[in-house]
C-alpha cells in the first residue's frame, strides 16, 4: 500500500484524461471526483477506476458491459423541458460531467420555480452518487439523485444479475456547514467494493454475493464469474431498487433492467426549502435533530454519527496523511501514464 497526497493524484488524473483528448473541464471534473471519492473513504469509486475509464474511452473496456465507449467533449443536450423539469441526453459523455450538468439545471429550476427535476439518459458511470446532491445542499437546498445501474444484483428469491444496485443519495443542509448525506447502493456492498477486494487479494464478508449457482460465497472472483450482488435488508433494498429502475431508467426513456445498454442513467432533484418553511427555521430544526440523535444512549461506540459524517472524518484524516492506494492500483496508473507519456 502506498500513501499518496490528494493534490498529486488529482494532477496525475487530470493529465491522463487530457492526454486522451478530454477537455480541461471534463478532465478536472472526473479527476476531482475520483480523488474526492478516495478522500472521503469510498476507494471503490476513486482512482482505482482510472484504468476502467481509460479502457472505456479507447474502446478497450475492462468490464464486459454492453455500452458505447465514453465520448470525450460530449455535447449534452436538453431534449425536453418545462419550467420545473428537464430531460437531458448526455451524448455518452463522462457520467460525472452529465450528472453535474443535470444538477446545475435542477438547482437553477428550483431557484426559479422552487423545485427542479432532471432525468438524464445516455451517460457513462456517474461514480459516487453523493457528490451531486451536495451541490444542492451547498446552495441551501435539498438535493437527491436516483441512479439506475447495469443489472448486477439478484432479486429476492432469485439468482443471476437481474436488477441494478441503483444507488440513492440525498443531501440535507444544516447550520454548522456539515450536511446530512445519505449515499449508498441497494446492495449490501457496492460492486466496486468487490473489485477492491480482488485488487487487495482479500475475501469478502458472507452475505455480500452469491455465485453463479446461487450459493453464498466469500470469494470476490465468484462475483466476476457470473455471480450477483445481494440486496441489503432483503426485500427492502430489493424493493427500493425496483423503484429506482423506474425513476432512473423508465422515466428517462431508456427502460429498465437490461433494456438500457449503458452504464448509468438517473433522476436528479433539487428542492427549495423556502417554498415550505423559512430556511433559518429548517436549519435550526435539522441541527436539533442532529443533536438529539447524537445524545442518544450509546452502545459500544464513542460517538453516534449522522449519515455523511464518517466520510467527513475520513476526509479530514486523509488530507493530512495522504490516500492509501493499493500497489496494484498504483502500478496500473503508472503504466497508463507511461504509455500516454504523462510524467509522474
Ligand atoms: P456504504 O454501505 O458504505 O454506505 C455509505 C452511507 O452510509 C453514507 O451515507 C454514510 O455516511 C453512511 N454511514 C456509514 N456508516 C454510518 C454510521 N455509522 N452512521 C451513520 N451513517 C453511516 O455505501 P455503498 O452502498 O457501499 O456505496 C458506496 C459508494 O458507491 C456510494 O458513493 C455510491 O453512490 C457508489 N455507487 C455508485 C454506483 C454507480 O453505478 N454509479 C453503484 C453503486 C454504488
Coordinates of C-alpha atoms and ligand atoms in Angstrom, one line a residue:
X1 CA 0.0 0.0 0.0
X2 CA 1.3 3.5 -0.9
X3 CA 0.2 6.8 0.7
X4 CA -0.2 9.5 -1.9
X5 CA -1.1 13.1 -1.4
X6 CA -4.5 14.1 -2.9
X7 CA -3.2 17.0 -5.0
X8 CA -0.6 14.8 -6.6
X9 CA -3.2 12.1 -7.5
X10 CA -5.6 14.8 -8.9
X11 CA -2.8 16.3 -11.1
X12 CA -2.0 12.8 -12.5
X13 CA -5.7 12.1 -13.2
X14 CA -6.2 15.4 -15.0
X15 CA -3.1 14.9 -17.2
X16 CA -4.2 11.3 -18.1
X17 CA -7.7 12.4 -19.2
X18 CA -6.4 15.5 -21.0
X19 CA -3.8 13.4 -22.8
X20 CA -6.6 11.2 -24.1
X21 CA -8.4 14.2 -25.5
X22 CA -10.8 15.2 -22.8
X23 CA -11.4 18.9 -22.4
X24 CA -9.8 20.6 -19.4
X25 CA -13.2 20.9 -17.7
X26 CA -14.0 17.2 -18.3
X27 CA -10.6 16.1 -17.1
X28 CA -10.9 18.3 -13.9
X29 CA -14.4 17.2 -13.1
X30 CA -13.6 13.5 -13.4
X31 CA -10.2 13.6 -11.7
X32 CA -11.6 15.7 -8.8
X33 CA -14.5 13.3 -8.5
X34 CA -12.3 10.2 -8.3
X35 CA -9.8 11.8 -5.8
X36 CA -12.7 13.2 -3.7
X37 CA -14.1 9.7 -3.5
X38 CA -10.8 8.4 -2.2
X39 CA -10.6 11.3 0.3
X40 CA -14.0 10.5 1.8
X41 CA -13.1 6.8 2.0
X42 CA -15.1 5.4 -0.9
X43 CA -12.0 3.9 -2.6
X44 CA -14.1 1.7 -4.7
X45 CA -15.1 4.9 -6.6
X46 CA -11.7 6.5 -6.5
X47 CA -8.7 6.4 -8.8
X48 CA -9.0 2.6 -9.0
X49 CA -11.5 3.5 -11.7
X50 CA -8.8 5.2 -13.9
X51 CA -7.9 2.1 -15.9
X52 CA -11.6 1.2 -16.4
X53 CA -12.4 4.7 -17.6
X54 CA -9.3 4.8 -19.9
X55 CA -10.4 1.4 -21.3
X56 CA -13.9 2.8 -22.0
X57 CA -12.5 5.9 -23.7
X58 CA -10.2 4.0 -26.1
X59 CA -12.8 1.3 -26.8
X60 CA -11.0 -1.5 -24.9
X61 CA -13.3 -1.9 -21.9
X62 CA -12.0 -3.9 -18.9
X63 CA -15.5 -4.7 -17.7
X64 CA -17.7 -6.7 -20.0
X65 CA -20.6 -4.3 -20.2
X66 CA -22.8 -3.7 -23.2
X67 CA -22.4 0.1 -23.6
X68 CA -20.9 2.6 -26.0
X69 CA -17.4 3.9 -25.2
X70 CA -17.1 7.2 -23.2
X71 CA -17.3 10.1 -25.7
X72 CA -14.9 13.0 -25.0
X73 CA -16.1 16.6 -25.4
X74 CA -19.6 15.2 -25.4
X75 CA -22.4 17.6 -26.3
X76 CA -25.0 17.4 -23.5
X77 CA -28.5 18.4 -24.8
X78 CA -31.8 19.3 -23.2
X79 CA -34.3 17.3 -25.2
X80 CA -37.5 18.1 -23.3
X81 CA -38.2 20.9 -20.8
X82 CA -40.8 22.5 -18.6
X83 CA -40.2 25.3 -16.0
X84 CA -39.6 22.6 -13.3
X85 CA -38.4 19.6 -15.3
X86 CA -35.9 18.6 -18.0
X87 CA -34.8 15.5 -19.8
X88 CA -31.2 15.6 -20.9
X89 CA -29.2 13.4 -23.3
X90 CA -25.6 13.0 -22.1
X91 CA -24.2 12.1 -25.6
X92 CA -22.4 9.2 -23.8
X93 CA -20.1 11.6 -22.0
X94 CA -18.4 11.1 -18.6
X95 CA -21.2 10.4 -16.1
X96 CA -19.7 12.9 -13.6
X97 CA -19.9 15.7 -16.2
X98 CA -23.5 14.8 -17.2
X99 CA -24.6 14.5 -13.5
X100 CA -23.1 17.9 -12.6
X101 CA -24.8 19.5 -15.6
X102 CA -28.1 17.8 -14.6
X103 CA -27.8 19.0 -11.0
X104 CA -26.9 22.6 -12.1
X105 CA -30.1 22.6 -14.2
X106 CA -32.2 21.2 -11.3
X107 CA -30.8 23.8 -8.9
X108 CA -31.5 26.7 -11.4
X109 CA -35.1 25.5 -11.8
X110 CA -35.5 25.2 -8.0
X111 CA -34.2 28.8 -7.6
X112 CA -36.7 30.0 -10.2
X113 CA -39.7 27.7 -9.5
X114 CA -39.0 26.0 -6.1
X115 CA -38.3 22.5 -7.5
X116 CA -36.1 21.1 -10.2
X117 CA -36.3 17.5 -11.6
X118 CA -33.9 16.5 -14.3
X119 CA -33.8 13.0 -15.8
X120 CA -30.7 12.0 -17.8
X121 CA -30.1 9.3 -20.3
X122 CA -27.0 8.1 -22.3
X123 CA -24.2 8.8 -19.9
X124 CA -21.3 6.8 -18.5
X125 CA -20.6 5.9 -14.9
X126 CA -21.5 8.8 -12.5
X127 CA -19.3 7.3 -9.8
X128 CA -20.0 8.3 -6.2
X129 CA -23.6 9.5 -6.3
X130 CA -23.2 11.7 -3.2
X131 CA -21.1 14.3 -5.0
X132 CA -24.2 15.7 -6.8
X133 CA -26.9 16.2 -4.2
X134 CA -24.2 18.1 -2.2
X135 CA -24.2 20.7 -5.0
X136 CA -27.8 21.5 -4.0
X137 CA -27.2 21.4 -0.2
X138 CA -24.2 23.8 -0.7
X139 CA -26.8 26.2 -2.0
X140 CA -29.2 25.6 1.0
X141 CA -31.5 23.2 -1.0
X142 CA -32.3 19.6 -0.5
X143 CA -30.7 17.5 -3.3
X144 CA -31.2 14.0 -4.4
X145 CA -30.0 11.6 -7.1
X146 CA -31.5 8.2 -8.0
X147 CA -29.1 6.2 -10.2
X148 CA -30.0 3.2 -12.4
X149 CA -27.0 0.9 -12.9
X150 CA -26.4 -2.1 -15.1
X151 CA -28.0 -5.3 -13.7
X152 CA -25.6 -6.6 -11.1
X153 CA -28.0 -7.8 -8.3
X154 CA -30.2 -10.8 -7.7
X155 CA -33.9 -10.1 -6.8
X156 CA -35.1 -11.7 -3.5
X157 CA -35.7 -15.3 -4.2
X158 CA -33.8 -15.3 -7.5
X159 CA -30.3 -15.7 -8.8
X160 CA -28.2 -14.0 -11.5
X161 CA -27.7 -10.4 -12.4
X162 CA -31.3 -9.2 -12.9
X163 CA -31.6 -5.7 -11.5
X164 CA -29.3 -2.7 -10.8
X165 CA -27.9 -2.0 -7.3
X166 CA -29.2 1.5 -8.0
X167 CA -27.7 4.0 -5.5
X168 CA -29.7 6.7 -3.9
X169 CA -28.2 9.8 -2.5
X170 CA -29.9 12.7 -0.6
X171 CA -28.3 15.7 0.9
X172 CA -29.8 18.0 3.6
X173 CA -28.2 21.3 4.6
X174 CA -27.6 22.0 8.2
X175 CA -26.4 25.1 10.1
X176 CA -22.9 24.1 11.1
X177 CA -21.9 23.5 7.4
X178 CA -22.0 19.7 7.7
X179 CA -24.9 18.4 5.6
X180 CA -26.6 15.1 6.3
X181 CA -25.6 12.9 3.3
X182 CA -27.2 9.6 2.6
X183 CA -25.4 7.8 -0.2
X184 CA -25.5 4.1 -0.8
X185 CA -26.3 1.3 -3.2
X186 CA -29.2 -1.0 -2.7
X187 CA -26.9 -4.0 -2.5
X188 CA -25.2 -5.0 0.8
X189 CA -22.0 -3.6 -0.6
X190 CA -21.3 -1.6 -3.8
X191 CA -19.9 -3.7 -6.7
X192 CA -16.7 -1.6 -6.6
X193 CA -16.0 -3.0 -3.1
X194 CA -15.9 -6.5 -4.5
X195 CA -13.4 -5.2 -7.1
X196 CA -11.3 -3.6 -4.3
X197 CA -11.2 -7.0 -2.5
X198 CA -9.9 -8.6 -5.7
X199 CA -7.3 -5.7 -6.0
X200 CA -6.2 -6.4 -2.4
X201 CA -6.4 -10.2 -2.7
X202 CA -8.8 -10.4 0.2
X203 CA -12.0 -12.4 0.8
X204 CA -15.3 -10.6 1.3
X205 CA -17.8 -11.0 4.2
X206 CA -20.6 -13.6 3.9
X207 CA -23.9 -12.2 2.6
X208 CA -22.4 -9.8 0.0
X209 CA -22.8 -12.0 -3.0
X210 CA -24.0 -15.3 -4.4
X211 CA -22.1 -17.3 -7.0
X212 CA -23.5 -18.2 -10.5
X213 CA -25.3 -21.2 -9.0
X214 CA -27.0 -19.1 -6.3
X215 CA -24.8 -20.3 -3.5
X216 CA -23.4 -17.9 -0.8
X217 CA -19.7 -17.1 -1.4
X218 CA -16.9 -15.1 0.2
X219 CA -14.7 -15.3 -2.9
X220 CA -14.9 -12.0 -4.7
X221 CA -13.9 -13.7 -8.0
X222 CA -17.3 -15.6 -7.9
X223 CA -18.9 -12.2 -8.5
X224 CA -16.9 -11.6 -11.7
X225 CA -17.6 -15.2 -12.8
X226 CA -21.4 -14.9 -13.2
X227 CA -22.3 -14.3 -9.6
X228 CA -24.5 -11.5 -8.3
X229 CA -24.7 -8.9 -5.5
X230 CA -27.4 -9.4 -2.8
X231 CA -29.8 -6.6 -1.8
X232 CA -29.4 -5.0 1.6
X233 CA -32.2 -5.8 4.2
X234 CA -33.6 -8.4 1.7
X235 CA -36.9 -7.2 0.3
X236 CA -36.3 -3.6 1.4
X237 CA -33.2 -3.0 -0.6
X238 CA -34.7 -5.0 -3.5
X239 CA -37.9 -3.0 -3.5
X240 CA -36.1 0.3 -3.4
X241 CA -34.0 -0.9 -6.4
X242 CA -37.2 -1.7 -8.3
X243 CA -38.4 1.9 -7.8
X244 CA -35.0 3.4 -8.9
X245 CA -35.3 1.3 -12.1
X246 CA -38.5 3.3 -12.8
X247 CA -37.3 6.7 -11.6
X248 CA -33.8 6.5 -13.1
X249 CA -34.5 4.2 -16.1
X250 CA -38.0 4.2 -17.4
X251 CA -38.6 7.9 -16.7
X252 CA -35.5 8.9 -18.6
X253 CA -36.9 6.9 -21.6
X254 CA -34.3 4.2 -21.8
X255 CA -36.2 1.4 -20.0
X256 CA -35.4 -0.8 -17.1
X257 CA -33.1 -3.7 -16.2
X258 CA -31.0 -4.8 -19.2
X259 CA -33.1 -2.8 -21.8
X260 CA -30.6 0.1 -21.3
X261 CA -27.3 -0.6 -23.0
X262 CA -25.4 1.9 -21.0
X263 CA -23.7 2.3 -17.6
X264 CA -25.9 4.8 -15.6
X265 CA -29.0 6.8 -16.1
X266 CA -30.5 8.9 -13.4
X267 CA -33.0 11.4 -11.9
X268 CA -31.6 14.5 -10.2
X269 CA -33.7 16.6 -7.9
X270 CA -33.4 20.0 -6.1
X271 CA -35.9 21.4 -3.7
X272 CA -36.1 25.0 -2.5
X273 CA -36.6 24.8 1.3
X274 CA -38.1 28.3 1.5
X275 CA -41.0 27.1 -0.6
X276 CA -42.1 25.3 2.6
X277 CA -40.7 27.0 5.7
X278 CA -38.1 29.7 6.3
X279 CA -34.5 28.4 5.8
X280 CA -33.4 29.5 9.2
X281 CA -36.2 27.5 10.9
X282 CA -35.4 24.5 8.8
X283 CA -31.7 24.5 9.6
X284 CA -32.4 25.0 13.3
X285 CA -34.7 22.0 13.3
X286 CA -32.2 19.9 11.4
X287 CA -29.5 20.9 13.9
X288 CA -31.8 19.9 16.8
X289 CA -32.5 16.6 15.1
X290 CA -28.7 16.0 14.8
X291 CA -28.1 17.0 18.5
X292 CA -31.0 14.8 19.7
X293 CA -29.7 11.7 17.8
X294 CA -26.2 12.3 18.9
X295 CA -27.2 12.5 22.6
X296 CA -28.9 9.1 22.5
X297 CA -27.6 6.3 24.8
X298 CA -24.5 4.8 23.1
X299 CA -23.8 1.1 22.8
X300 CA -20.2 0.3 22.2
X301 CA -19.3 3.4 20.2
X302 CA -17.5 6.6 21.1
X303 CA -19.9 8.7 19.1
X304 CA -23.2 8.3 17.2
X305 CA -22.7 9.5 13.7
X306 CA -25.1 11.0 11.2
X307 CA -25.1 9.9 7.5
X308 CA -22.3 11.7 5.8
X309 CA -20.2 12.1 9.0
X310 CA -17.9 9.0 8.5
X311 CA -16.9 10.4 5.1
X312 CA -16.0 13.9 6.5
X313 CA -13.9 12.3 9.3
X314 CA -12.0 10.2 6.7
X315 CA -11.5 13.2 4.5
X316 CA -10.0 15.3 7.4
X317 CA -7.6 12.4 8.1
X318 CA -6.6 11.7 4.5
X319 CA -6.0 15.3 3.6
X320 CA -3.3 15.3 6.4
X321 CA -2.0 11.7 6.0
X322 CA -2.4 11.0 2.3
X323 CA -4.6 8.5 0.4
X324 CA -3.8 4.8 0.8
X325 CA -3.5 3.3 -2.7
X326 CA -3.1 -0.5 -3.2
X327 CA 0.2 -1.4 -5.0
X328 CA -1.7 -2.9 -8.0
X329 CA -3.8 0.2 -8.5
X330 CA -0.8 2.5 -8.4
X331 CA 1.2 0.3 -10.8
X332 CA -1.8 0.3 -13.2
X333 CA -2.0 4.1 -13.1
X334 CA 1.8 4.4 -13.6
X335 CA 1.6 2.1 -16.6
X336 CA -1.2 4.1 -18.2
X337 CA 0.7 7.3 -17.5
X338 CA 3.9 5.9 -19.1
X339 CA 2.0 4.8 -22.2
X340 CA 0.5 8.3 -22.5
X341 CA 3.8 10.0 -21.8
X342 CA 2.4 11.6 -18.7
X343 CA 5.2 12.4 -16.3
X344 CA 4.7 11.1 -12.8
Ligands
LIG1 P1 -21.9 2.3 2.2 O1 -22.6 1.0 2.5 O2 -20.5 2.5 2.6 O3 -22.8 3.4 2.9 C1 -22.5 4.7 2.9 C2 -23.5 5.6 3.5 O4 -23.8 5.1 4.9 C3 -23.1 7.0 3.7 O5 -24.2 7.9 3.5 C4 -22.5 7.1 5.1 O6 -22.4 8.3 5.6 C5 -23.5 6.2 5.8 N1 -22.9 5.6 7.0 C6 -21.9 4.7 7.1 N2 -21.7 4.4 8.4 C7 -22.5 5.1 9.1 C8 -22.7 5.3 10.5 N3 -22.0 4.6 11.4 N4 -23.7 6.1 10.9 C9 -24.4 6.8 10.1 N5 -24.2 6.7 8.7 C10 -23.3 5.9 8.3 O7 -22.2 2.6 0.7 P2 -22.2 1.6 -0.6 O8 -23.5 1.1 -0.8 O9 -21.1 0.6 -0.5 O10 -21.8 2.7 -1.8 C11 -20.5 3.2 -1.8 C12 -20.5 4.3 -2.9 O11 -20.7 3.6 -4.2 C13 -21.5 5.3 -2.8 O12 -20.9 6.6 -3.0 C14 -22.5 5.1 -4.0 O13 -23.0 6.2 -4.6 C15 -21.5 4.4 -5.0 N6 -22.1 3.6 -6.0 C16 -22.2 4.0 -7.3 C17 -22.8 3.2 -8.3 C18 -22.8 3.7 -9.7 O14 -23.2 2.9 -10.6 N7 -22.5 4.9 -10.0 C19 -23.3 2.0 -8.0 C20 -23.2 1.6 -6.6 C21 -22.7 2.4 -5.7

